[in-house]
Short mmCIF file of C-alpha atoms and ligand atoms in Angstrom, two decimals:
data_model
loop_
_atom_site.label_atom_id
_atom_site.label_comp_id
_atom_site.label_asym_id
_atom_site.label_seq_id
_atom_site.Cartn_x
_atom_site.Cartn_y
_atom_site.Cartn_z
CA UNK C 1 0.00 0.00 0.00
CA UNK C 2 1.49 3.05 -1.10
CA UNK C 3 0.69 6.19 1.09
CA UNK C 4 0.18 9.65 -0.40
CA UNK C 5 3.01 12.16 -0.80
CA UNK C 6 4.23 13.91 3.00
CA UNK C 7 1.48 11.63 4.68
CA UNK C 8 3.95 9.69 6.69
CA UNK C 9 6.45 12.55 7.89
CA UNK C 10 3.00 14.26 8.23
CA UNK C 11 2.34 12.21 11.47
CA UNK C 12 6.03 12.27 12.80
CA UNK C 13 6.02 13.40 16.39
CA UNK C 14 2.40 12.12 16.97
CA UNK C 15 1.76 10.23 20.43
CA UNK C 16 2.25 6.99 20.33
CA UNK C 17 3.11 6.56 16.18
CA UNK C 18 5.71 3.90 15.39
CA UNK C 19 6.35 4.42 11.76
CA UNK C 20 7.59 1.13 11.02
CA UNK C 21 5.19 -0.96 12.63
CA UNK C 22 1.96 1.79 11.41
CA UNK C 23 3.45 1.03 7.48
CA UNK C 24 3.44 -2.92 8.23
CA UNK C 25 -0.12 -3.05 9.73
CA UNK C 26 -1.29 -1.10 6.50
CA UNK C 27 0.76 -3.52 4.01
CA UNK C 28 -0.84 -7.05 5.24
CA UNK C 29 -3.93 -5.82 7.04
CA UNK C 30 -5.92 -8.17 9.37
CA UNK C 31 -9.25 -8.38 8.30
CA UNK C 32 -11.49 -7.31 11.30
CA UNK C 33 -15.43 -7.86 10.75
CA UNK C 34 -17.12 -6.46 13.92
CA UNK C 35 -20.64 -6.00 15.09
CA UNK C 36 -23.04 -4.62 18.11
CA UNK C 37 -25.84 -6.09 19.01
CA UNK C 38 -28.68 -4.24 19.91
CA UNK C 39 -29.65 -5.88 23.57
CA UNK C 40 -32.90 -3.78 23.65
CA UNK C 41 -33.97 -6.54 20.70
CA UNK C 42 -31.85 -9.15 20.23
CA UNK C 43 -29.33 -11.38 22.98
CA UNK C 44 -26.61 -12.37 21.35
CA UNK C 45 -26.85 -15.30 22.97
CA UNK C 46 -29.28 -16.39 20.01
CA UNK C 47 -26.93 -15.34 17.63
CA UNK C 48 -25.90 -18.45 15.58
CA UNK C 49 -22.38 -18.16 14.91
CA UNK C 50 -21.89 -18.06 18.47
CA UNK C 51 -18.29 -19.70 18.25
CA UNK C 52 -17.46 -16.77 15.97
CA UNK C 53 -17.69 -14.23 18.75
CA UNK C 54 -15.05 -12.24 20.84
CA UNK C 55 -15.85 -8.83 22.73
CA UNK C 56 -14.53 -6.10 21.92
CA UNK C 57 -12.77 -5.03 24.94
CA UNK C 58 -14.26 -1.05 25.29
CA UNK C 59 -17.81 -2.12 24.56
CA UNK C 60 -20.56 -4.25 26.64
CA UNK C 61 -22.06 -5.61 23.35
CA UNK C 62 -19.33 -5.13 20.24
CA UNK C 63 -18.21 -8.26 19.18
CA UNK C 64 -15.41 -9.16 16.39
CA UNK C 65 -16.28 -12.19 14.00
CA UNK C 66 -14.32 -14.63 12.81
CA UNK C 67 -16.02 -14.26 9.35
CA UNK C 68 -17.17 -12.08 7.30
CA UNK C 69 -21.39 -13.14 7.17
CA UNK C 70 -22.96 -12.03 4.10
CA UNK C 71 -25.12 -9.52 6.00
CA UNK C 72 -27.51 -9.16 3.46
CA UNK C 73 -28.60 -12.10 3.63
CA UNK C 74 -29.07 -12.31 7.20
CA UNK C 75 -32.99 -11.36 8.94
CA UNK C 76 -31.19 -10.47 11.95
CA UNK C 77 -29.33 -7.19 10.39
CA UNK C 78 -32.38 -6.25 8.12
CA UNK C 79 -34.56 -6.63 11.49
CA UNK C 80 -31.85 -4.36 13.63
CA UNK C 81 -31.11 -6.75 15.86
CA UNK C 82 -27.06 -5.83 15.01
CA UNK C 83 -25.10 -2.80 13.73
CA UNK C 84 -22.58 -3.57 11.44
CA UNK C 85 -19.79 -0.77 13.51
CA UNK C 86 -15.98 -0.19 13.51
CA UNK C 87 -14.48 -1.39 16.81
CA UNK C 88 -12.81 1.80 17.53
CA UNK C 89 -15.83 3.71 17.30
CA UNK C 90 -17.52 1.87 19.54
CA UNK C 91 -15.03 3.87 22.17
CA UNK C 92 -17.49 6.12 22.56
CA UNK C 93 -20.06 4.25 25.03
CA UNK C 94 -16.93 3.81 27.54
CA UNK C 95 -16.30 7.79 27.05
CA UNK C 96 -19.90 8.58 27.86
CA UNK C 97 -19.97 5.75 30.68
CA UNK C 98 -17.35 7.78 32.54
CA UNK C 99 -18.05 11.31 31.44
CA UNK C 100 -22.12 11.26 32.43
CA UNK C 101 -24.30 9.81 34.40
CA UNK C 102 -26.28 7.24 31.95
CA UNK C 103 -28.64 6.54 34.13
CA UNK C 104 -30.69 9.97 34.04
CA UNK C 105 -32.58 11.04 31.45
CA UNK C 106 -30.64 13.12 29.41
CA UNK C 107 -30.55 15.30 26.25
CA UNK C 108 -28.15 14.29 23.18
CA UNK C 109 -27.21 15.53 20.16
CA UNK C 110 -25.36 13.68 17.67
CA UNK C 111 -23.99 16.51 15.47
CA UNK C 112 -22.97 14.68 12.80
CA UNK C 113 -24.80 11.09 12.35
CA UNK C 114 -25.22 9.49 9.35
CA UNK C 115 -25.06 6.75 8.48
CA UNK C 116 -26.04 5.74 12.70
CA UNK C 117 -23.61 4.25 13.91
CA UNK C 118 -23.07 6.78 16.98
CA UNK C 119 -26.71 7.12 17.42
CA UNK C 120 -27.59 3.51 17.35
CA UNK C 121 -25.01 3.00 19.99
CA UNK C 122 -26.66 6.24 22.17
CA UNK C 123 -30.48 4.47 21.50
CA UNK C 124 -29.48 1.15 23.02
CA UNK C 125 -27.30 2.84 25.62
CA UNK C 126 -28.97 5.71 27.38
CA UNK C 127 -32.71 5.16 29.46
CA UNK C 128 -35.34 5.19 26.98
CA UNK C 129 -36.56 8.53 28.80
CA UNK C 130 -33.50 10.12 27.46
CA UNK C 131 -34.07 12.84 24.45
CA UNK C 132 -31.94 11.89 21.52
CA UNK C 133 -31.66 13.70 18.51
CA UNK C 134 -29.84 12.26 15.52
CA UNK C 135 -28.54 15.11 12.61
CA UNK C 136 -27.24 15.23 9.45
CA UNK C 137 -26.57 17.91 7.67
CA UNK C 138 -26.76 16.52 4.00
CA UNK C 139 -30.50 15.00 2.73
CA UNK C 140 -29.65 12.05 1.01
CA UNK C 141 -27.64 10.53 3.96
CA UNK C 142 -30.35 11.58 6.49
CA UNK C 143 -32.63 8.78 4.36
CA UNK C 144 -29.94 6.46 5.53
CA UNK C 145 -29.68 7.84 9.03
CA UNK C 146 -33.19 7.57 9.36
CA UNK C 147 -33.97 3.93 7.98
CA UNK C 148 -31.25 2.94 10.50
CA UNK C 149 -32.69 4.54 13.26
CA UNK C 150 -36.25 3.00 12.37
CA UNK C 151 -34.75 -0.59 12.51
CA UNK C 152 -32.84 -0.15 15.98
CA UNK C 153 -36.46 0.62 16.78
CA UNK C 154 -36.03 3.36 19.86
CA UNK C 155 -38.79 5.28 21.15
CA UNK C 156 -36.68 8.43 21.90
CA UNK C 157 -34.74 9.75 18.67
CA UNK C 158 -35.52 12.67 16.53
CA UNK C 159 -33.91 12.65 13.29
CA UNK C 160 -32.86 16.13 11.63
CA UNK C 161 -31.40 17.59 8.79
CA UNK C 162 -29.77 20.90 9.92
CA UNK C 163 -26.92 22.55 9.56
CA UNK C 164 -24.56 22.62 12.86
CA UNK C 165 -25.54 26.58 13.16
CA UNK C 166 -28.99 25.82 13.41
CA UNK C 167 -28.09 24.64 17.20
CA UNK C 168 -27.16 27.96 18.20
CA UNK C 169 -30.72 28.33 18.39
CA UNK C 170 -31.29 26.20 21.34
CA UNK C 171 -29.27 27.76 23.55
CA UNK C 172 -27.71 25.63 26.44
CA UNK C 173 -30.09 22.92 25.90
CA UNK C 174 -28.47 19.63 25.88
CA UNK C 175 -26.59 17.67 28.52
CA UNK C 176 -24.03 15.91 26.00
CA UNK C 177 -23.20 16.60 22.24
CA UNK C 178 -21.10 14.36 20.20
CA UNK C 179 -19.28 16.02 17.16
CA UNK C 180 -18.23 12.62 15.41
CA UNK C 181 -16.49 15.50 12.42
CA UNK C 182 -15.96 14.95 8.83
CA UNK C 183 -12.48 14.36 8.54
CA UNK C 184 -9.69 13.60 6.11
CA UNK C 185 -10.40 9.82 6.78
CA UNK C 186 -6.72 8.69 7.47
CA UNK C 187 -7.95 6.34 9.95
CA UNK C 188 -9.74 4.28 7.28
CA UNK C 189 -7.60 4.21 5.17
CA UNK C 190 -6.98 0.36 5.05
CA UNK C 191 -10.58 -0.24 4.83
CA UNK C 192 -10.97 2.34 1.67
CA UNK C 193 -7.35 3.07 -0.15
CA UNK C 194 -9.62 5.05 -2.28
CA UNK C 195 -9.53 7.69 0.53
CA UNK C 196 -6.28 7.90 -0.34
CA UNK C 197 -6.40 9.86 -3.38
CA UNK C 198 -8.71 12.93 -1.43
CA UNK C 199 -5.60 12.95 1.34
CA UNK C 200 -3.37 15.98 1.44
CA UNK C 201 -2.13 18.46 3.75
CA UNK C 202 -4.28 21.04 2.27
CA UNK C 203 -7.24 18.73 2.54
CA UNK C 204 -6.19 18.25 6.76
CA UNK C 205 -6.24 22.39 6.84
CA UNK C 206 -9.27 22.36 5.17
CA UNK C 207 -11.25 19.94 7.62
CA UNK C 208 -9.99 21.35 10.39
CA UNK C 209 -11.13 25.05 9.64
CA UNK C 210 -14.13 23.00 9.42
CA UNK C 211 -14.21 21.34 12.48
CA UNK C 212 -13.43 24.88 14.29
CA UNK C 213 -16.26 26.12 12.05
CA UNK C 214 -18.78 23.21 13.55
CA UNK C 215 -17.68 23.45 16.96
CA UNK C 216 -18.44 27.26 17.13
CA UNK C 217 -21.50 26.58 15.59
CA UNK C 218 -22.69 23.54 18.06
CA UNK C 219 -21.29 24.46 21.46
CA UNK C 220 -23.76 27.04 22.21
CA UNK C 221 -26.40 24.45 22.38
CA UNK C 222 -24.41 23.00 25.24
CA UNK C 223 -25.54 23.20 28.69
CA UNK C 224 -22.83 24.24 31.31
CA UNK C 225 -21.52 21.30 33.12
CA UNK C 226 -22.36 19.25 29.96
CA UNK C 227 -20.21 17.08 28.17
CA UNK C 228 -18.82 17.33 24.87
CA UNK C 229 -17.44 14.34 22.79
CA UNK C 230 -15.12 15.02 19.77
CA UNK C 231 -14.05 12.04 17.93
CA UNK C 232 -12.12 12.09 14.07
CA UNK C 233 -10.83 9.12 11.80
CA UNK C 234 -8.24 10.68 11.06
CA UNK C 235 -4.49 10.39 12.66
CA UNK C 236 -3.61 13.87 11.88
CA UNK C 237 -2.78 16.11 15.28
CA UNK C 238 -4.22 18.90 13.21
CA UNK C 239 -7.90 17.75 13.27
CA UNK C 240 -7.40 15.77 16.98
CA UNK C 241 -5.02 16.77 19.96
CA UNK C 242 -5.01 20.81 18.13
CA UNK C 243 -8.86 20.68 17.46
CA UNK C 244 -9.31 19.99 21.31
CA UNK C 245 -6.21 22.53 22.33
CA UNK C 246 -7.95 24.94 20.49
CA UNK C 247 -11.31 23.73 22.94
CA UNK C 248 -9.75 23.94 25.79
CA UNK C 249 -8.04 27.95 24.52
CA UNK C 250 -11.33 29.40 23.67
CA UNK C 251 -14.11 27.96 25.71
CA UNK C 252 -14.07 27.56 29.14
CA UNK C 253 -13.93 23.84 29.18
CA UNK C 254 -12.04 20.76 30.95
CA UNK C 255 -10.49 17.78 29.83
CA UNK C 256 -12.15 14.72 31.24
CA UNK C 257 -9.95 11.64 31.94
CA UNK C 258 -10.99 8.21 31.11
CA UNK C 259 -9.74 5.54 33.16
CA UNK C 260 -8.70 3.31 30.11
CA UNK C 261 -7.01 -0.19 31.20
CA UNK C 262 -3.44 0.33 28.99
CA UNK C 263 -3.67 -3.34 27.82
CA UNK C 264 -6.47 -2.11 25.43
CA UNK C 265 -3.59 -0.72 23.44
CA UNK C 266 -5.09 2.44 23.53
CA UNK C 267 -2.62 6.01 23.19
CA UNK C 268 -3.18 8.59 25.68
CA UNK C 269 -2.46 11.35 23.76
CA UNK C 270 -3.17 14.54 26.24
CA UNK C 271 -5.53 15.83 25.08
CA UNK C 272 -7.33 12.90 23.69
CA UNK C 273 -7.31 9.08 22.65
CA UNK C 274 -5.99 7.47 19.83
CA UNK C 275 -6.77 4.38 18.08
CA UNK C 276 -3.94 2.91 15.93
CA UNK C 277 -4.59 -0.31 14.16
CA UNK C 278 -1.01 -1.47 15.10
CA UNK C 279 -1.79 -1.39 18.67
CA UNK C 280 -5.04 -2.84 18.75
CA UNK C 281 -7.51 -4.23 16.58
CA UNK C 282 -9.73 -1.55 15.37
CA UNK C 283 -9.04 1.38 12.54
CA UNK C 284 -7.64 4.92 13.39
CA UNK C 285 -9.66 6.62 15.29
CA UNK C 286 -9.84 9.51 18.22
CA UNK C 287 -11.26 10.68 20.70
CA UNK C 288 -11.75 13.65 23.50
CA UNK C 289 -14.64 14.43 26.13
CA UNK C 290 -14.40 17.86 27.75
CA UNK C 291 -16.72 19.29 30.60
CA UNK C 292 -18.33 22.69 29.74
CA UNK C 293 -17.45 25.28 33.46
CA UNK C 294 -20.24 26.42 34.93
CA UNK C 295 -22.92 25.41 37.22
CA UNK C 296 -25.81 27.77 35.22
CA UNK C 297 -28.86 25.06 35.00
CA UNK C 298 -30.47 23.27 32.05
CA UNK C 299 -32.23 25.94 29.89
CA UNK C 300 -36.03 25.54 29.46
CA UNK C 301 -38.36 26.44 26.59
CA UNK C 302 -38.17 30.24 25.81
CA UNK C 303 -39.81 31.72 22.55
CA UNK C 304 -42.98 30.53 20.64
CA UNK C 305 -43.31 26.38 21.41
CA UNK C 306 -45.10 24.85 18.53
CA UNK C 307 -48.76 22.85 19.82
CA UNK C 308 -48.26 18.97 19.25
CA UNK C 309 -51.58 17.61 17.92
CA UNK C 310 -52.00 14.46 20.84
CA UNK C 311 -54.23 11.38 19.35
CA UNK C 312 -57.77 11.70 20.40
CA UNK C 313 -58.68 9.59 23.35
CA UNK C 314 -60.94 7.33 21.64
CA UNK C 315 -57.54 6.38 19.69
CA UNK C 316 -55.41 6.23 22.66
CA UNK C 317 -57.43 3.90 23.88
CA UNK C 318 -57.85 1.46 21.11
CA UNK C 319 -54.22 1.92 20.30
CA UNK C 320 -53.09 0.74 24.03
CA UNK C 321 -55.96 -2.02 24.34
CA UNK C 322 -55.24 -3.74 20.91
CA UNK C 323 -51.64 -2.84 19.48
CA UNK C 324 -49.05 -1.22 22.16
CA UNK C 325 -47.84 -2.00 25.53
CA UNK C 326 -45.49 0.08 27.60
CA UNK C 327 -45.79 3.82 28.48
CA UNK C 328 -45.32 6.24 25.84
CA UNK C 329 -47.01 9.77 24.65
CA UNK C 330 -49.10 9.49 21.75
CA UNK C 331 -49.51 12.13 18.71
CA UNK C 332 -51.06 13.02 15.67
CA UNK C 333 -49.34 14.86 12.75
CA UNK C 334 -51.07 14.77 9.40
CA UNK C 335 -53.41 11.96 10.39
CA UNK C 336 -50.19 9.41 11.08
CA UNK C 337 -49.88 8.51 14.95
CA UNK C 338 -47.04 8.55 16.69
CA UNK C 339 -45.23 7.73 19.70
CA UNK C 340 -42.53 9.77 21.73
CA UNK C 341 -40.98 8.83 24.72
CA UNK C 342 -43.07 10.05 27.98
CA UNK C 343 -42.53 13.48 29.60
CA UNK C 344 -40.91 14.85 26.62
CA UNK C 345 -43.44 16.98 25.18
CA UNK C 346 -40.92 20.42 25.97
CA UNK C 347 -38.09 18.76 24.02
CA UNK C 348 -40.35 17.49 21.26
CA UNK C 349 -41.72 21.05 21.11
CA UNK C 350 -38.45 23.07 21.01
CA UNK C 351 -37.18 20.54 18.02
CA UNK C 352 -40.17 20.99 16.12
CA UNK C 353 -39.68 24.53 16.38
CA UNK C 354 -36.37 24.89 15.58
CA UNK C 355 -35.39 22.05 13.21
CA UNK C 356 -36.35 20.19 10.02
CA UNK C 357 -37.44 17.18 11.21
CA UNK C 358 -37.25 13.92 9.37
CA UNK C 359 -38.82 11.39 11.71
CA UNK C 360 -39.31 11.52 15.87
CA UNK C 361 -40.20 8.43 17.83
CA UNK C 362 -41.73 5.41 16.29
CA UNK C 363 -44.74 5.85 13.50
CA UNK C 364 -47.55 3.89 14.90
CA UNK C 365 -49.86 3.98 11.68
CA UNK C 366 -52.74 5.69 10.05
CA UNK C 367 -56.56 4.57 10.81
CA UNK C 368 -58.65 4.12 8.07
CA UNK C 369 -62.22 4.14 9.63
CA UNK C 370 -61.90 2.05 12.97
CA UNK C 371 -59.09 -0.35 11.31
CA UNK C 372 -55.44 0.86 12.24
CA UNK C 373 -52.66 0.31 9.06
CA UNK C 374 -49.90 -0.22 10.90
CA UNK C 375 -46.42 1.17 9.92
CA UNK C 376 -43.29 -1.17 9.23
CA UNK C 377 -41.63 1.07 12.04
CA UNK C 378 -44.58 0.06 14.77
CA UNK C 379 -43.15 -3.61 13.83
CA UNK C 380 -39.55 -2.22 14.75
CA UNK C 381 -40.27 -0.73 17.96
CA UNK C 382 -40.66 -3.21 20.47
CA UNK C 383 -44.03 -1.32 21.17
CA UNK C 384 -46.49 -4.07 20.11
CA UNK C 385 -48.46 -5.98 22.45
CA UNK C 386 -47.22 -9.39 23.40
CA UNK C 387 -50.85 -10.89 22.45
CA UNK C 388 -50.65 -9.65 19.13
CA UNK C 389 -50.71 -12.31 15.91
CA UNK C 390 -46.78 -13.03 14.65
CA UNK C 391 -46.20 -15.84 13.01
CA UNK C 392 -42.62 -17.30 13.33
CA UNK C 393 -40.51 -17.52 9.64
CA UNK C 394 -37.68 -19.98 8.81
CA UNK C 395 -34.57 -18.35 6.92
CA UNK C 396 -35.59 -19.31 3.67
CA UNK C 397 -39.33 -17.41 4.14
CA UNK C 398 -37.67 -14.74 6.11
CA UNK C 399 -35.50 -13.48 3.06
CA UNK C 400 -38.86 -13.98 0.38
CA UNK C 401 -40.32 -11.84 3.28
CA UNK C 402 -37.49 -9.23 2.91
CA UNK C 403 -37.36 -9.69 -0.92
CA UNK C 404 -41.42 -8.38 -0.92
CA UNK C 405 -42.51 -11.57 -2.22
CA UNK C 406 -45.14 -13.63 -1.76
CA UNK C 407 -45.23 -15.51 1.46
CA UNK C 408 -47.14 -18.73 1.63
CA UNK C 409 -48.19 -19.37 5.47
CA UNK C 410 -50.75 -22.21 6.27
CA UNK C 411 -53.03 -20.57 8.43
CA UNK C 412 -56.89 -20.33 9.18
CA UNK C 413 -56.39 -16.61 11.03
CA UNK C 414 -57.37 -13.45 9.17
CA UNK C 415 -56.28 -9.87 9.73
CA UNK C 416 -52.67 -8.50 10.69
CA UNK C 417 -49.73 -10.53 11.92
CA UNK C 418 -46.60 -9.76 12.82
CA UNK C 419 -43.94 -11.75 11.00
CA UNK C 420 -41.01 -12.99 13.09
CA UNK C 421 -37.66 -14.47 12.61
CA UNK C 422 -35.14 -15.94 15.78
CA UNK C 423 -38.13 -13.76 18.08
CA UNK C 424 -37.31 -10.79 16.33
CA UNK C 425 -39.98 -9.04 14.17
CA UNK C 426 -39.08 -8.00 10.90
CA UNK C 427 -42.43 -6.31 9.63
CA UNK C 428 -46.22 -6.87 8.88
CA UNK C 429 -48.58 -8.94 6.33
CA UNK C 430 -52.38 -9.13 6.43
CA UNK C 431 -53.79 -12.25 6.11
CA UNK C 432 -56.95 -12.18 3.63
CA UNK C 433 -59.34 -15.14 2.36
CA UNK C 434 -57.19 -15.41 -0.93
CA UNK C 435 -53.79 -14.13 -0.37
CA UNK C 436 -51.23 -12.76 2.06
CA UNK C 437 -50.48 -9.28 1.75
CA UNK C 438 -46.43 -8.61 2.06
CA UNK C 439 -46.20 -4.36 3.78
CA UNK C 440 -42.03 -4.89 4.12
CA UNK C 441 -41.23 -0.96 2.79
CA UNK C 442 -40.72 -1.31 -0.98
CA UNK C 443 -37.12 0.92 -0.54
CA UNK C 444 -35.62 -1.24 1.92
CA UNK C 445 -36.26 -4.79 0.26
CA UNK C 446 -33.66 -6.86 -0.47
CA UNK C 447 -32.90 -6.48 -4.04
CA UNK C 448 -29.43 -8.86 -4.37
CA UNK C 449 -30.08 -12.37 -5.24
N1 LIG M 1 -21.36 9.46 13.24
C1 LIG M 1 -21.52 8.67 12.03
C2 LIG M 1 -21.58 7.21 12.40
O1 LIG M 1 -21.08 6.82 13.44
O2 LIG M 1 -22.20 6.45 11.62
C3 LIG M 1 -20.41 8.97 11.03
C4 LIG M 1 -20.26 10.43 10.74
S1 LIG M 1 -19.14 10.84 9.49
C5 LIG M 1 -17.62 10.63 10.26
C6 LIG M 1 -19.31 12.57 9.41
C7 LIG M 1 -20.66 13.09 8.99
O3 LIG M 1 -20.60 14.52 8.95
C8 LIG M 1 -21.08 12.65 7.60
O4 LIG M 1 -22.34 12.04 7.66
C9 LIG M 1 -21.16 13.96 6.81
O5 LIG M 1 -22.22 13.97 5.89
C10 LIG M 1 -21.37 15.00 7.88
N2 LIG M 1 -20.90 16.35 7.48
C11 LIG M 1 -20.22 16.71 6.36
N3 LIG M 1 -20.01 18.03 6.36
C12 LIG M 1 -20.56 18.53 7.47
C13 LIG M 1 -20.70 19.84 8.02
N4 LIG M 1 -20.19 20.90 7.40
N5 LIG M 1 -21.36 19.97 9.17
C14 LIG M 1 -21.86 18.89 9.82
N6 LIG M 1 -21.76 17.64 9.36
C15 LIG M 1 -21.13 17.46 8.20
#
């Protein structure tokens, strides 16, 4: 592998780089397949490669595989029962786990989010009281973003697509922000030698005016005493350890030390952590938390709040006697229902004021007449009632399912059904007299044979 001109002398003098043994972990990478489960769905327990497993150390549910699965042909991913994630990145649940409490309910903002990975990890992590919302600034990867966030099926996320400056408008709001920045991509760079060709040292100046640029934008919206976590793929000091000097210079912020075990392999860089896929087995990667001074509390609402339509009770109550169990709030927008984590309705009010929202909660459905349609994200959610009708799918049925085919099931019941594969549910059908009606979302099918 052939690095791009002045890339090498380029990282001479940062922590913990060995030159020699960086170049030979890039010529003969190790192939390193990786995945989190999401426990809120799935134990991976069930999973059936179990002999493939080993944890990754910094993470209570990232595992690596011995193989490579051909994910697309697995229910399990298609259902969100697993993220397909980067070990490194997975760093940042033991950052939060010792820079917040995770057991409160709590306000996040993941700045910069697509495809999910970060957010996914925040859903199955934090209470599901917790208020997260899930950005991204450009539209077409927000589809992705969202679609992700639909399958790992919390009850809590708000998915936007603003630009970081927007957040200025919602002034000392949340309790943690992670700023996962574009970067040059370094870091990757045995995963995608294409990123190669983009690296340069103008292209490092050029992100990390940009990351300055986001930063400035985004830390308003940051309560004081709340947490910031900055995190890069790259392995250029210019876009890590000076990114978070230049923090710590011109906002009155801390560094906050993680107690990370040095057999992990991990650099302590001062400011920051580094990930170098020589030391451990994960990609480039790092990461800083800092502490915002200050003891001023947790804003609330100011300005104009926008009125949530709430479902009518008549639907509250047939929604929570025949389709959902658990507590949630229940709204109306545009005739669709949805649910929202309880006691939220001043977050959910600020964000629909401020923000161009893409999706919030879960999408319950539309009723036509008495008869609920349910949405494909209802069958994500974990919100159905135990007592509802789900009939259980081998493999084989489970990817026509996912294909939007025909599914033949021998049954004498009529009406809705969940379908289900390994106890997870990947969507709806309705059973009719002649035929079974397949409602798997036409976009996300699986069109690979
Ligand atoms: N956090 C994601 C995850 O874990 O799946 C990966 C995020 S990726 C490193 C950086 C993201 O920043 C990309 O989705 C990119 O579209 C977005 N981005 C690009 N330019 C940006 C800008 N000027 N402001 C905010 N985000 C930007």
């Amino acid at each position: 592998m052939g690095f791009p001109d002045h890339f090498l002398e380029s990282l001479n003098g940062a922590p913990g780089f060995d030159k020699a043994e960086f170049t030979e972990a890039h010529q003969s990478p190790q192939d390193i397949f990786s995945i989190r489960f999401n426990t809120r769905k799935f134990n991976p327990e069930n999973f059936e490669h179990q002999h493939w497993l080993a944890r990754v150390p910094w993470s209570t549910a990232g595992y690596y595989l011995a193989e490579r699965p051909q994910f697309v042909f697995d229910p399990l991913w298609h259902a969100g029962a697993y993220y397909v994630q980067e070990p490194s990145g997975m760093f940042l649940e033991f950052a939060l786990r010792h820079s917040v409490d995770t057991s409160e309910k709590l306000r996040v903002l993941d700045l910069c989010a697509a495809p999910g990975g970060k957010s996914t990890l925040l859903q199955s992590m934090l209470p599901e009281s917790s208020v997260i919302v899930s950005n991204e600034v450009i539209k077409a990867r927000a589809s992705i973003l969202r679609e992700n966030i639909v399958k790992a099926g919390g009850h809590n996320v708000v998915v936007t697509n603003n630009d970081p400056q927007d957040f200025g408008r919602l002034d000392g709001f949340f309790d943690a922000i992670v700023v996962d920045a574009p970067c040059s991509g370094s870091g990757l760079f045995r995963k995608d030698p294409a990123a190669m060709i983009e690296w340069s040292p103008q292209a490092v100046n050029m992100c990390s005016l940009r990351q300055q640029r986001i930063l400035n934008d985004v830390l308003p919206s940051l309560r004081t005493a709340g947490v910031l976590i900055y995190c890069t793929c790259s392995f250029s000091r210019e876009e890590n350890e000076e990114i978070v000097e230049w923090l710590l210079k011109n906002f009155d912020m801390d560094l906050i030390d993680l107690p990370v075990p040095q057999e992990w392999g991990i650099v302590e860089s001062r400011p920051g952590y580094r990930f170098y896929p020589n030391r451990l087995k994960g990609e480039g990667f790092f990461l800083a938390a800092l502490r915002l001074r200050g003891d001023k509390p947790q804003r609330v609402s100011r300005g104009r709040k926008q009125s949530i339509q709430t479902a009518s009770r008549s639907e509250k109550e047939q929604l929570k006697a025949e389709w959902l169990k658990g507590s949630v709030s229940l709204y109306k927008f545009a005739n669709r229902l949805f649910a929202f984590t309880p006691d939220a309705d001043e977050e959910l009010s600020e964000i629909l004021n401020h923000f161009f929202v893409r999706h919030a909660g879960v999408v319950i459905g539309e009723f036509a007449g008495k008869e609920l349609v349910p949405d494909h994200n209802l069958a994500m959610s974990g919100l159905t009632r135990d007592e509802l009708p789900s009939i259980l799918l081998k493999k084989q049925e489970a990817l026509q399912y996912l294909r939007k085919e025909e599914v033949k099931i021998d049954t004498a019941f009529k009406g809705w059904s969940l379908v289900v594969f390994n106890d997870v549910p990947l969507g709806w059908i309705k059973i009719l007299s002649n035929r079974i009606n397949n409602y798997y979302p036409k976009e996300w099918r699986i069109l690979k044979q």
